[in-house]
XYZ file of C-alpha atoms in Angstrom:
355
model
C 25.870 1.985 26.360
C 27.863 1.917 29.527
C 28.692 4.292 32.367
C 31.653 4.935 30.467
C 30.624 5.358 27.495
C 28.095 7.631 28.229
C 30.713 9.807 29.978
C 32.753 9.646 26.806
C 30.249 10.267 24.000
C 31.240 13.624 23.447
C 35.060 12.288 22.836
C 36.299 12.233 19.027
C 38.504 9.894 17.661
C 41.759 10.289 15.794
C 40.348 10.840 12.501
C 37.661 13.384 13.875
C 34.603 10.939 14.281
C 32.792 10.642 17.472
C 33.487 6.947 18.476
C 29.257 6.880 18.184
C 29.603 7.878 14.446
C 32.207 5.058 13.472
C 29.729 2.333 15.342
C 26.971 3.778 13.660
C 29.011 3.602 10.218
C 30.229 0.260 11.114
C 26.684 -1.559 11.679
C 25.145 -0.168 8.653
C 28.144 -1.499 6.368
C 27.522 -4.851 8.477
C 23.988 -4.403 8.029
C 24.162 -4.390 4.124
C 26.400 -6.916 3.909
C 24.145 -9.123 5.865
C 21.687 -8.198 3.806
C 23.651 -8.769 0.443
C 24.751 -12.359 1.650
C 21.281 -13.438 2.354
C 20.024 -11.917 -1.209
C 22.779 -14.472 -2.786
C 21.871 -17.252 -0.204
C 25.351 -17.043 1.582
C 23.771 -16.724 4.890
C 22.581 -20.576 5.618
C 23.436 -21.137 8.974
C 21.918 -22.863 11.841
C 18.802 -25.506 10.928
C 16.991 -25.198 7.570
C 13.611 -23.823 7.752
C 10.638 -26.265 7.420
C 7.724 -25.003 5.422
C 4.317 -24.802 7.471
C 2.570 -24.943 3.941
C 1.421 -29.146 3.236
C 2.584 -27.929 -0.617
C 4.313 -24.908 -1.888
C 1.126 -24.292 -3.669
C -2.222 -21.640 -4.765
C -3.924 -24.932 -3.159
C -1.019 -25.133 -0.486
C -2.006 -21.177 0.457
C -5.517 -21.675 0.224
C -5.693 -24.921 2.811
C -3.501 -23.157 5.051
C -5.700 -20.005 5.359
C -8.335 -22.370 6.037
C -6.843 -24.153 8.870
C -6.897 -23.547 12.646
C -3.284 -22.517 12.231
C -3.616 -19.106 10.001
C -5.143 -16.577 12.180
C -3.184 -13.032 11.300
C -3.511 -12.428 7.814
C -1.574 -9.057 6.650
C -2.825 -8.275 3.026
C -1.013 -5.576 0.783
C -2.753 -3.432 -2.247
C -2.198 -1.027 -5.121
C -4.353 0.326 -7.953
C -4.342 -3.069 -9.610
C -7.060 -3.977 -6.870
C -9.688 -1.125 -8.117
C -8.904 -0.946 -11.968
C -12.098 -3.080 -12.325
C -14.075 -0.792 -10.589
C -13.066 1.981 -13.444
C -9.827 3.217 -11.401
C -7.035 3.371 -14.203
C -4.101 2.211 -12.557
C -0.790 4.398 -13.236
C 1.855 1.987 -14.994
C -0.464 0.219 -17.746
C 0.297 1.298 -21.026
C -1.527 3.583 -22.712
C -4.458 3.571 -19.933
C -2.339 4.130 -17.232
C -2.362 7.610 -15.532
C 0.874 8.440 -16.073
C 0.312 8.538 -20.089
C -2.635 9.919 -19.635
C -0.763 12.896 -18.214
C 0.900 14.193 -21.160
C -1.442 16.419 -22.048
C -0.220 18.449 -18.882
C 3.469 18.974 -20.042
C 4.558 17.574 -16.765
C 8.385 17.727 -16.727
C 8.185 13.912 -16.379
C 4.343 12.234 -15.286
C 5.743 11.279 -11.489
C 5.759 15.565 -11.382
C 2.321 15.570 -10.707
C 3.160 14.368 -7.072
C 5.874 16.406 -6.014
C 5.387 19.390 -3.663
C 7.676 21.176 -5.059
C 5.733 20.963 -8.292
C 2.666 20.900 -6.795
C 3.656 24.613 -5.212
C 4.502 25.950 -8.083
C 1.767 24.956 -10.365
C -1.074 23.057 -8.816
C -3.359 22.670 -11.255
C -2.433 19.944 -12.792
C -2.713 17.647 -9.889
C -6.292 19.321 -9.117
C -7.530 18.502 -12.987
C -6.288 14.695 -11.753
C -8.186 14.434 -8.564
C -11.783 14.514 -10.720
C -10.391 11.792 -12.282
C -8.977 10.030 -8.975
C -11.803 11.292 -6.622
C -14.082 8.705 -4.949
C -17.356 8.854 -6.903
C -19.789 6.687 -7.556
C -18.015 3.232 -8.529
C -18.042 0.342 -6.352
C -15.332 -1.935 -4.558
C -14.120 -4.958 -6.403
C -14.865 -8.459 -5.276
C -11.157 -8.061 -4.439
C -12.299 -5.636 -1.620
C -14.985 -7.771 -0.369
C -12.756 -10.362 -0.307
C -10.720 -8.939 2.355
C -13.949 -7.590 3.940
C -14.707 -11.523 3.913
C -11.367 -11.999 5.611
C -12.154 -9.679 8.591
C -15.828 -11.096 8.706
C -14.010 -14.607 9.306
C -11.350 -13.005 11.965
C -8.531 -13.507 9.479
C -7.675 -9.861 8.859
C -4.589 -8.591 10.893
C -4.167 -5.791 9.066
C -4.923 -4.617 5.159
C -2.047 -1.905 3.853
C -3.096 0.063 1.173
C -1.258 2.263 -1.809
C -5.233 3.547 -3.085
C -6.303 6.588 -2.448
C -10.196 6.154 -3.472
C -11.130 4.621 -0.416
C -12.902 1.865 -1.434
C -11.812 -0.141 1.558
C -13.714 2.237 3.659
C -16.688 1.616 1.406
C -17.166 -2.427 1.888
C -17.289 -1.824 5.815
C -13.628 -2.765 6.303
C -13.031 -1.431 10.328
C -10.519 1.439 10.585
C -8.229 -0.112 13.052
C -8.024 -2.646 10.288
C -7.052 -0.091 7.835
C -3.582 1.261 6.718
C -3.892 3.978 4.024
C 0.034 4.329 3.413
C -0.378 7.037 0.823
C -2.853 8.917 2.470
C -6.783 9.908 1.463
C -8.934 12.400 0.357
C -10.738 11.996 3.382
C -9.408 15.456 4.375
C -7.053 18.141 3.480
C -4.512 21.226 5.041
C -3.533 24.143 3.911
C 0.025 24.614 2.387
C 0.660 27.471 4.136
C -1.082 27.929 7.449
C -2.346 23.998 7.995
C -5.417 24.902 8.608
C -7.725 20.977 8.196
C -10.167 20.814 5.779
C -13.250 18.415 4.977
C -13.639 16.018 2.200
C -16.899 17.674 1.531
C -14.981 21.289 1.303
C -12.645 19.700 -0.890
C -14.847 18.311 -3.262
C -16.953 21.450 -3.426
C -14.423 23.414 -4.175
C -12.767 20.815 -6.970
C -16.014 20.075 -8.720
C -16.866 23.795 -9.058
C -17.841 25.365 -12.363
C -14.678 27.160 -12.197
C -12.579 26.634 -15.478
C -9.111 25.984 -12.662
C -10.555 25.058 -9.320
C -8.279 25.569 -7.175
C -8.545 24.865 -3.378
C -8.332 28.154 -1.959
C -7.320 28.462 1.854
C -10.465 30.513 3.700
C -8.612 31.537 6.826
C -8.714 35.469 6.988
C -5.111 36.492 5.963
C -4.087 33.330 4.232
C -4.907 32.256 0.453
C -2.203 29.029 0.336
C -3.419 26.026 -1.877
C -5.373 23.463 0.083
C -4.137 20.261 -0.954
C -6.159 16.718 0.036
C -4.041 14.651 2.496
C -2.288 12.214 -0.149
C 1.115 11.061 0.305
C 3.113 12.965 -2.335
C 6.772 11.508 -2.865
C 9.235 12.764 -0.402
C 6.440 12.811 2.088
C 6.104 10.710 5.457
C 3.571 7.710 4.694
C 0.421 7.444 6.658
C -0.313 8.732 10.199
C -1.256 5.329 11.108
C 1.545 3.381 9.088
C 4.038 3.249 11.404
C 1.983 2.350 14.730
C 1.072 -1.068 12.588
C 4.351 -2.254 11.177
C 4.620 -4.349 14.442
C 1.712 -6.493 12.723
C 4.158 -7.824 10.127
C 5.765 -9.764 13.021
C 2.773 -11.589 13.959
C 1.769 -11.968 10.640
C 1.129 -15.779 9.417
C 0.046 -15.202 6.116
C 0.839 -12.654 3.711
C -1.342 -11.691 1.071
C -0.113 -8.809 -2.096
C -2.473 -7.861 -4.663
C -2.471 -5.675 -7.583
C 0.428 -3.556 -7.096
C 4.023 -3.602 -9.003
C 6.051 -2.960 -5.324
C 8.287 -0.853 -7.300
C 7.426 2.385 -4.685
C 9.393 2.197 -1.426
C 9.105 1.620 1.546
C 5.911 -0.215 0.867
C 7.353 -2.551 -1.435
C 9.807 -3.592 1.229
C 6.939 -4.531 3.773
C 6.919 -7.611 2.262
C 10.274 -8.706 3.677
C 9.177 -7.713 7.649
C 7.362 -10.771 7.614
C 8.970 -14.123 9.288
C 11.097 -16.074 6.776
C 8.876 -18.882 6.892
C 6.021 -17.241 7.103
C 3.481 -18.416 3.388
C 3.157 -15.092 0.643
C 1.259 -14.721 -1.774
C 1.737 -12.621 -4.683
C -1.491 -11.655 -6.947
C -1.121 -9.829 -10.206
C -1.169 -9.666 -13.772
C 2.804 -9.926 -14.318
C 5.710 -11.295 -11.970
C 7.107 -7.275 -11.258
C 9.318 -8.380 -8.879
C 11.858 -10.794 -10.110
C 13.715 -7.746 -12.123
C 13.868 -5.514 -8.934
C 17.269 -5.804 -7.613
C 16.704 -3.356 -4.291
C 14.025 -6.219 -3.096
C 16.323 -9.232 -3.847
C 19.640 -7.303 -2.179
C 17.133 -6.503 1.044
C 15.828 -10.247 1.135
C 12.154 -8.786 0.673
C 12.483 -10.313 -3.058
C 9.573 -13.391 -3.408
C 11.389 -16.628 -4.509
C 8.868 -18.409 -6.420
C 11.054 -20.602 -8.307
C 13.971 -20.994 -5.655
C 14.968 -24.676 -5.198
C 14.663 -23.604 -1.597
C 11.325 -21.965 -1.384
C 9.259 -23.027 1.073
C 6.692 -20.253 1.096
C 6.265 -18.005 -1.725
C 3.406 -18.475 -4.410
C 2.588 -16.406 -7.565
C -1.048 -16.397 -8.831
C -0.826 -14.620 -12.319
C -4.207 -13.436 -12.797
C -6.274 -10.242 -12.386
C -7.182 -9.119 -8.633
C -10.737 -10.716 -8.417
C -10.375 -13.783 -10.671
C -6.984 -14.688 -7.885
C -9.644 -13.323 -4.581
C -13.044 -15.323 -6.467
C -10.450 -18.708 -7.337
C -9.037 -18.812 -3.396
C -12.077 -18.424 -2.007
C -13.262 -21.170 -3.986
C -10.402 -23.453 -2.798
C -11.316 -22.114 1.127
C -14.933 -23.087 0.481
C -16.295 -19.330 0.459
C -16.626 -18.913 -3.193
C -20.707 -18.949 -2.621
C -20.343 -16.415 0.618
C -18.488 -14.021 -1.325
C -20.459 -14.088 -4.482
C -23.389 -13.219 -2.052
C -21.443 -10.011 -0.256
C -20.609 -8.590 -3.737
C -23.990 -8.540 -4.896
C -25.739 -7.586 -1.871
C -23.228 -4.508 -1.143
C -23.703 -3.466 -4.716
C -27.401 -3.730 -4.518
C -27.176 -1.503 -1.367
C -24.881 0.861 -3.099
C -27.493 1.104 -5.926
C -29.823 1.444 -4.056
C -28.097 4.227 -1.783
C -27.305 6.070 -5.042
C -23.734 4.428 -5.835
C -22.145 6.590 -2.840
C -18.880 4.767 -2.297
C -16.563 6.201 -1.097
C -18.009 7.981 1.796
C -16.359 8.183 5.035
């Protein structure tokens, strides 16, 4: 902003807006409509964009990762990446979480993870976390996978929805780690904020008690000590926002196991470059019905005359991870991880996740 303007940002316009307010108004109506002409392909100026993919392919993806030229993979998860460690995920029906809820008379099943719900009648939520807590099951060959990815200095960065920390479990560094929806790796009090273990936490949840209840101990103060998960409404991960930057050098993206119906993770997938290769892992196509991701050009375009980058692997998590290693040449190498890290986990007692 200019001298001028600076001197004049207090001034008000005809109508009553601040001259700051109508430019403010004005680039967010230009910013939709940019975004709505590039969701309908209206946007096609300047040169067309070449793919760096040899073939728009699961083979394309999979040569490309293994090439000099794919250093800064960015991979994305949700529950779909654990249900095969004995996680239910929380859309399936029938298994899912969210049916399982009903027994809870939850004013809908998303309740569960609202504060304001949560407040006034936590139990629910605590009779959950037994069911949600990290116990004794192991990561997926999906999580060694991307384990495999750092241990090759692929890994950018690996963005989470999961709570069980199962990441944390195959080794995976921290500064590699995004946990957008939080862990149970620690907790606050509702009222006073006062931090809390995962040890306290767990001690307290798995008590004998018919209704355990996380009680704050802090003389004066008996608020509800809730673990540090991202409940809707709340801000996303301490550490999400440092490492959106990655997404710009990102040269591969990889999305596993999750529906992207939850926002704003589900929009990460547009932050990358618009040439840059993603691929999409998961039981169903989720995304070609959601209209929010195709209006904000974060929508994949796997059967666009004009894609040059997208690929859709419909298969479970590990069978897509075990298949692309195969096509990399480390089918064998991860084959070996998985069994040794569950041999040590065994061996260890089955501890995952431990921080």
């Amino acid at each position: 902003m200019s001298d001028k303007g600076n001197q004049d940002s207090d001034a008000k316009s005809k109508d009553g807006k601040s001259e700051e307010s109508k430019s403010s108004s004005a680039s967010g109506v230009d910013g939709l409509a940019s975004a709505f002409m590039k969701s309908l392909n209206l946007d096609k100026e300047g040169p067309k964009l070449e793919s760096v993919l040899d073939e728009v392919s699961f083979e394309g993806i999979a040569k490309f990762i293994a090439s000099d030229k794919c250093k800064k993979i960015i991979t994305m998860a949700g529950a779909g990446i654990s249900t095969s460690a004995g996680i239910p995920d929380f859309r399936s029906p029938g298994s899912g979480l969210y049916d399982n809820l009903e027994k809870y008379n939850l004013p809908n099943p998303q309740a569960i993870f609202y504060l304001d719900y949560f407040d006034e009648n936590p139990e629910p939520f605590f009779v959950l976390c037994k069911e949600l807590w990290p116990g004794t099951v192991k990561p997926t060959p999906c999580h060694y996978f991307i384990r495999l990815l750092e241990r090759k200095k692929k890994l950018l960065t690996h963005f989470t929805q999961n709570i069980d920390t199962l990441e944390r479990t195959t080794g995976l560094s921290d500064d590699k780690l995004v946990e957008a929806h939080g862990s149970f790796k620690s907790g606050h009090c509702r009222l006073c904020k006062e931090k809390y273990s995962q040890d306290w936490l767990k001690e307290k949840i798995f008590s004998d008690e018919k209704s355990p209840i996380p009680k704050c101990e802090k003389e004066g103060c008996e608020g509800v000590v809730k673990p540090d998960i991202v409940f809707f409404g709340e801000s996303l991960g301490s550490n999400f926002l440092t490492h959106i930057k990655d997404f710009d050098e990102c040269d591969c993206l990889i999305v596993m196991g999750t529906s992207l119906v939850v926002q704003p993770f589900a929009s990460l997938t547009g932050r990358v470059k618009e040439d840059t290769p993603r691929l999409y892992i998961n039981l169903e196509d989720s995304t070609k019905n959601d209209f929010l991701a195709q209006l904000y050009g974060s929508g994949f375009n796997f059967d666009g005359d004009d894609n040059i980058r997208d690929v859709f692997k419909q298969s479970t998590c590990d069978d897509g991870c075990y298949a692309l290693a195969d096509l990399i040449g480390w089918g064998d190498e991860l084959r070996a991880l998985v069994k040794e890290e569950h041999a040590r986990l065994d061996k260890e007692g089955g501890a995952a996740g431990k921080l």
